[in-house]
Amino acid sequence: MNERVIKSDDVEIATEAFGDPSHQPVLLIMGFMASMLWWPEAFYRQLAAQNFHVIRYDNRDTGLSTFYEPGSPPYTMDDMAEDTMRVLDGYEIDSAQLVGMSMGGMIAQIAAIKHLGRVRTLTLISTTPVGMDTSALPQASSAYMEHAAEGEIIDWSDHSQVIDFIVKDTRMIAGTAHPYDEARARDLVEHDVKRARNFISATNHFALGAGADWTGKLADLEMPLLVIHGPADPIFPIELGSSLVTLMRPPRPD
C-alpha cells in the first residue's frame, strides 16, 4: 500500500494506492460524509489482484483531508470533481476508470463532463444524475427521511451519538440480500469517526451545491458506462439509476 497526501491549491487530499502502478488505474470516489475507509478492503484488494492500480481517497471534510468549519462549505461538487483530477495528477496518471458511489457518483459524472479525455470508464453506484430535474421520480423513502431528520437534533460533537446515528444509517441502507452485520458496521463507523481530523466538518456535505449547470451534459459522455443500483435503495430509488442509463445512452434513431 502506498499512502500519499496530495497538496494542490491549499487543498490536501489523503490517498492510498494498491497494486502495480503500471496497471490500469481505477479511482474510487466515496459519498456523503464517508471517508475512503468505506471502500471495503476485500473489494479494492480484489481489484488490485486483477491487475488494476486502485486508488482511494478522503473527500474534503472527511478523514485526513482538508476540512472546513461546519455550516458553510467554501466549495461545491464542482470543486470536488477537480479533486479527482488533483489525485490523478498527484500520481502522474493521465486517465483512469472512475468508480463513484452515492455523492461520489455525482462527483464522477461532473469529472467526466469537465475532463472527458481523462475518464476511461464510469461506474456509478447508488447515485442520481447531475443536471436533471428528478422531482417527478421517486424520492428517498419516508422512513429514511425521518431518520435523516434526526441528524438535525443530535450533538455532532458527541462521538457516541454520532456513531449510533451513523450505525442506524448503515442498517437502513444495507439492503436485504445479505444479513446485516451490526458489529462490523459499528467497528467501521467508530474507526472513521476517530480517524477524522474533524468529523463534524463532514456535515458540510449536506450543504453542497452542484456548482455549474450540467443540464444536458450527460448525453455527451460516450465512455463505457456501468450503473449498479439496488432495487431497495431508500435514498436514491432505482428509477434514478435507470434515468442515468436513459440520459447517457439515449436510444439512437434507426
Coordinates of C-alpha atoms in Angstrom, one line a residue:
M1 CA 0.0 0.0 0.0
N2 CA 1.2 3.5 -0.9
E3 CA -0.1 6.3 1.3
R4 CA 0.2 9.8 -0.1
V5 CA -1.2 13.3 0.7
I6 CA -1.8 15.3 -2.5
K7 CA -1.3 19.0 -1.9
S8 CA -2.7 21.5 -4.5
D9 CA -4.1 25.0 -4.3
D10 CA -4.4 25.0 -0.5
V11 CA -6.2 21.6 -0.6
E12 CA -4.8 18.4 0.9
I13 CA -6.2 15.1 -0.2
A14 CA -5.3 12.0 1.7
T15 CA -4.9 8.9 -0.6
E16 CA -4.0 5.3 -0.6
A17 CA -3.0 3.2 -3.6
F18 CA -2.9 -0.5 -4.1
G19 CA -1.4 -2.7 -6.8
D20 CA 1.1 -2.2 -9.5
P21 CA 1.3 1.5 -10.8
S22 CA 1.9 0.2 -14.3
H23 CA -1.5 -1.4 -14.3
Q24 CA -4.7 0.4 -15.5
P25 CA -5.7 2.9 -12.8
V26 CA -9.1 2.8 -11.0
L27 CA -10.1 5.8 -8.8
L28 CA -12.7 5.1 -6.1
I29 CA -14.9 8.1 -5.0
M30 CA -17.0 7.7 -1.9
G31 CA -20.2 9.5 -0.9
F32 CA -21.7 11.8 1.7
M33 CA -19.8 12.1 4.9
A34 CA -17.8 9.0 4.2
S35 CA -14.0 8.7 4.0
M36 CA -12.1 6.2 1.9
L37 CA -12.5 3.7 4.7
W38 CA -16.0 2.9 3.4
W39 CA -14.5 1.1 0.4
P40 CA -14.2 -2.5 1.8
E41 CA -10.6 -3.8 1.9
A42 CA -11.7 -7.1 0.2
F43 CA -13.1 -5.1 -2.7
Y44 CA -10.1 -2.9 -3.5
R45 CA -7.6 -5.7 -2.9
Q46 CA -9.6 -8.0 -5.3
L47 CA -9.4 -5.2 -7.9
A48 CA -5.7 -4.9 -7.4
A49 CA -5.3 -8.7 -7.7
Q50 CA -7.0 -8.4 -11.1
N51 CA -4.2 -6.2 -12.4
F52 CA -5.6 -2.8 -11.6
H53 CA -3.9 0.1 -9.9
V54 CA -6.5 1.1 -7.3
I55 CA -6.6 4.5 -5.6
R56 CA -9.0 5.6 -2.9
Y57 CA -9.0 8.9 -1.1
D58 CA -10.7 11.0 1.6
N59 CA -13.1 13.6 0.2
R60 CA -12.8 17.1 1.6
D61 CA -14.2 17.3 5.2
T62 CA -13.6 13.6 5.8
G63 CA -10.8 11.5 7.1
L64 CA -7.4 13.1 6.9
S65 CA -8.1 15.5 4.0
T66 CA -8.6 19.3 4.3
F67 CA -11.6 20.3 6.5
Y68 CA -13.5 23.5 7.0
E69 CA -15.6 25.0 9.7
P70 CA -19.0 23.3 9.6
G71 CA -22.0 25.2 8.3
S72 CA -20.9 26.9 5.2
P73 CA -18.5 25.0 3.0
P74 CA -16.4 27.2 0.7
Y75 CA -16.6 24.6 -2.2
T76 CA -19.1 22.7 -4.4
M77 CA -19.3 19.3 -6.0
D78 CA -17.6 21.0 -9.0
D79 CA -14.6 21.6 -6.8
M80 CA -14.7 18.0 -5.5
A81 CA -14.7 16.9 -9.2
E82 CA -11.5 18.9 -9.5
D83 CA -10.1 17.0 -6.5
T84 CA -10.3 13.8 -8.6
M85 CA -8.0 15.4 -11.1
R86 CA -5.7 16.5 -8.3
V87 CA -5.4 12.9 -7.2
L88 CA -4.7 11.7 -10.7
D89 CA -2.1 14.4 -11.2
G90 CA -0.5 13.5 -7.8
Y91 CA 0.1 10.0 -9.1
E92 CA 1.1 11.2 -12.6
I93 CA -1.9 9.5 -14.2
D94 CA -3.3 10.8 -17.5
S95 CA -6.6 9.0 -17.3
A96 CA -8.4 6.5 -15.2
Q97 CA -11.5 4.4 -14.7
L98 CA -13.8 6.3 -12.2
V99 CA -16.0 4.4 -9.7
G100 CA -18.3 6.6 -7.7
M101 CA -20.9 5.7 -5.0
S102 CA -23.8 8.0 -3.9
M103 CA -22.4 11.5 -3.9
G104 CA -19.2 10.0 -5.3
G105 CA -21.2 9.0 -8.4
M106 CA -22.3 12.6 -8.8
I107 CA -18.7 13.8 -8.5
A108 CA -17.6 11.2 -11.0
Q109 CA -20.2 12.4 -13.5
I110 CA -19.1 16.0 -13.2
A111 CA -15.4 15.0 -13.5
A112 CA -16.2 13.1 -16.7
I113 CA -18.1 16.1 -18.2
K114 CA -15.3 18.5 -17.3
H115 CA -12.4 16.3 -18.2
L116 CA -13.7 14.0 -20.9
G117 CA -10.3 12.8 -22.1
R118 CA -9.2 11.8 -18.6
V119 CA -12.0 9.4 -17.8
R120 CA -11.8 6.0 -19.4
T121 CA -14.9 4.4 -18.0
L122 CA -17.6 5.4 -15.5
T123 CA -19.0 3.0 -12.9
L124 CA -21.9 4.7 -11.0
I125 CA -23.2 3.0 -7.8
S126 CA -26.4 4.0 -6.0
T127 CA -26.4 7.6 -7.3
T128 CA -28.5 10.1 -9.2
P129 CA -28.0 12.1 -12.4
V130 CA -26.5 15.6 -12.3
G131 CA -28.1 18.3 -14.4
M132 CA -31.5 16.6 -14.3
D133 CA -34.8 17.6 -12.6
T134 CA -35.6 14.4 -10.8
S135 CA -38.6 15.8 -8.9
A136 CA -41.1 13.7 -10.9
L137 CA -39.2 10.5 -10.0
P138 CA -39.5 8.6 -6.7
Q139 CA -37.6 10.2 -3.9
A140 CA -36.0 8.9 -0.6
S141 CA -38.3 6.8 1.5
S142 CA -40.3 8.5 4.3
A143 CA -38.6 6.2 6.8
Y144 CA -35.2 7.3 5.6
M145 CA -36.2 10.9 5.7
E146 CA -37.4 10.6 9.3
H147 CA -34.1 9.1 10.2
A148 CA -32.2 11.8 8.3
A149 CA -34.1 14.4 10.3
E150 CA -32.7 13.0 13.5
G151 CA -29.3 14.3 12.3
E152 CA -30.5 17.8 12.9
I153 CA -31.0 17.3 16.6
I154 CA -28.1 15.1 17.6
D155 CA -25.0 16.6 19.1
W156 CA -22.3 16.2 16.4
S157 CA -19.6 16.9 18.9
D158 CA -20.7 13.8 20.9
H159 CA -19.0 10.9 19.2
S160 CA -21.2 8.3 20.9
Q161 CA -24.4 10.0 19.5
V162 CA -22.7 10.3 16.1
I163 CA -21.7 6.7 16.0
D164 CA -25.1 5.5 17.0
F165 CA -26.7 7.7 14.3
I166 CA -24.5 6.5 11.5
V167 CA -24.7 2.9 12.5
K168 CA -28.5 3.3 12.2
D169 CA -28.0 4.8 8.8
T170 CA -25.9 1.7 7.7
R171 CA -28.7 -0.5 8.9
M172 CA -31.3 1.4 6.8
I173 CA -29.3 1.3 3.6
A174 CA -27.9 -2.3 4.0
G175 CA -30.5 -3.9 1.7
T176 CA -32.0 -7.3 2.1
A177 CA -29.7 -9.6 0.0
H178 CA -27.3 -10.3 2.9
P179 CA -27.7 -10.4 6.7
Y180 CA -26.8 -7.1 8.3
D181 CA -23.6 -7.3 10.4
E182 CA -24.0 -4.5 13.0
A183 CA -20.8 -5.3 14.8
R184 CA -18.8 -4.9 11.6
A185 CA -20.7 -1.7 10.8
R186 CA -20.1 -0.2 14.2
D187 CA -16.4 -1.0 14.0
L188 CA -16.1 0.8 10.7
V189 CA -18.0 3.8 11.9
E190 CA -16.0 4.1 15.1
H191 CA -12.8 3.9 13.1
D192 CA -14.0 6.5 10.7
V193 CA -15.1 8.9 13.4
K194 CA -12.0 8.6 15.5
R195 CA -9.6 8.8 12.5
A196 CA -11.1 12.0 11.1
R197 CA -9.3 15.3 11.7
N198 CA -12.6 16.9 12.5
F199 CA -15.5 14.6 11.9
I200 CA -18.2 17.2 12.4
S201 CA -17.0 19.0 9.3
A202 CA -18.4 16.1 7.2
T203 CA -21.8 17.6 7.8
N204 CA -20.8 20.3 5.3
H205 CA -21.7 17.7 2.6
F206 CA -25.4 18.3 3.3
A207 CA -25.0 22.0 2.3
L208 CA -23.1 21.4 -1.0
G209 CA -24.3 22.8 -4.3
A210 CA -23.5 21.1 -7.7
G211 CA -21.6 24.1 -8.9
A212 CA -22.1 24.8 -12.6
D213 CA -25.3 23.9 -14.6
W214 CA -24.8 20.4 -16.0
T215 CA -28.2 20.2 -17.8
G216 CA -28.0 18.0 -20.9
K217 CA -24.3 17.3 -20.5
L218 CA -24.5 13.6 -19.6
A219 CA -25.6 12.8 -23.2
D220 CA -22.2 13.9 -24.4
L221 CA -20.4 11.2 -22.4
E222 CA -19.5 8.2 -24.6
M223 CA -17.1 6.3 -22.5
P224 CA -18.1 2.8 -21.3
L225 CA -20.7 3.0 -18.6
L226 CA -21.8 0.6 -15.8
V227 CA -24.7 1.6 -13.5
I228 CA -25.1 -0.5 -10.3
H229 CA -28.3 0.1 -8.3
G230 CA -30.2 -1.9 -5.8
P231 CA -34.0 -2.2 -6.1
A232 CA -34.5 -1.4 -2.4
D233 CA -32.3 1.7 -2.2
P234 CA -34.0 4.0 0.4
I235 CA -32.0 7.2 -0.6
F236 CA -31.8 7.1 -4.3
P237 CA -34.6 4.8 -5.7
I238 CA -33.7 2.6 -8.6
E239 CA -35.6 4.8 -11.0
L240 CA -32.8 7.3 -10.6
G241 CA -30.3 4.8 -11.6
S242 CA -32.4 3.9 -14.7
S243 CA -32.6 7.5 -15.6
L244 CA -28.8 7.6 -15.7
V245 CA -28.8 5.0 -18.4
T246 CA -31.5 6.8 -20.4
L247 CA -29.7 10.1 -20.2
M248 CA -26.2 8.7 -21.0
R249 CA -27.3 6.1 -23.5
P250 CA -30.3 7.6 -25.3
P251 CA -32.0 5.5 -28.0
R252 CA -30.4 6.0 -31.3
P253 CA -32.6 6.6 -34.4
D254 CA -32.8 3.7 -36.8

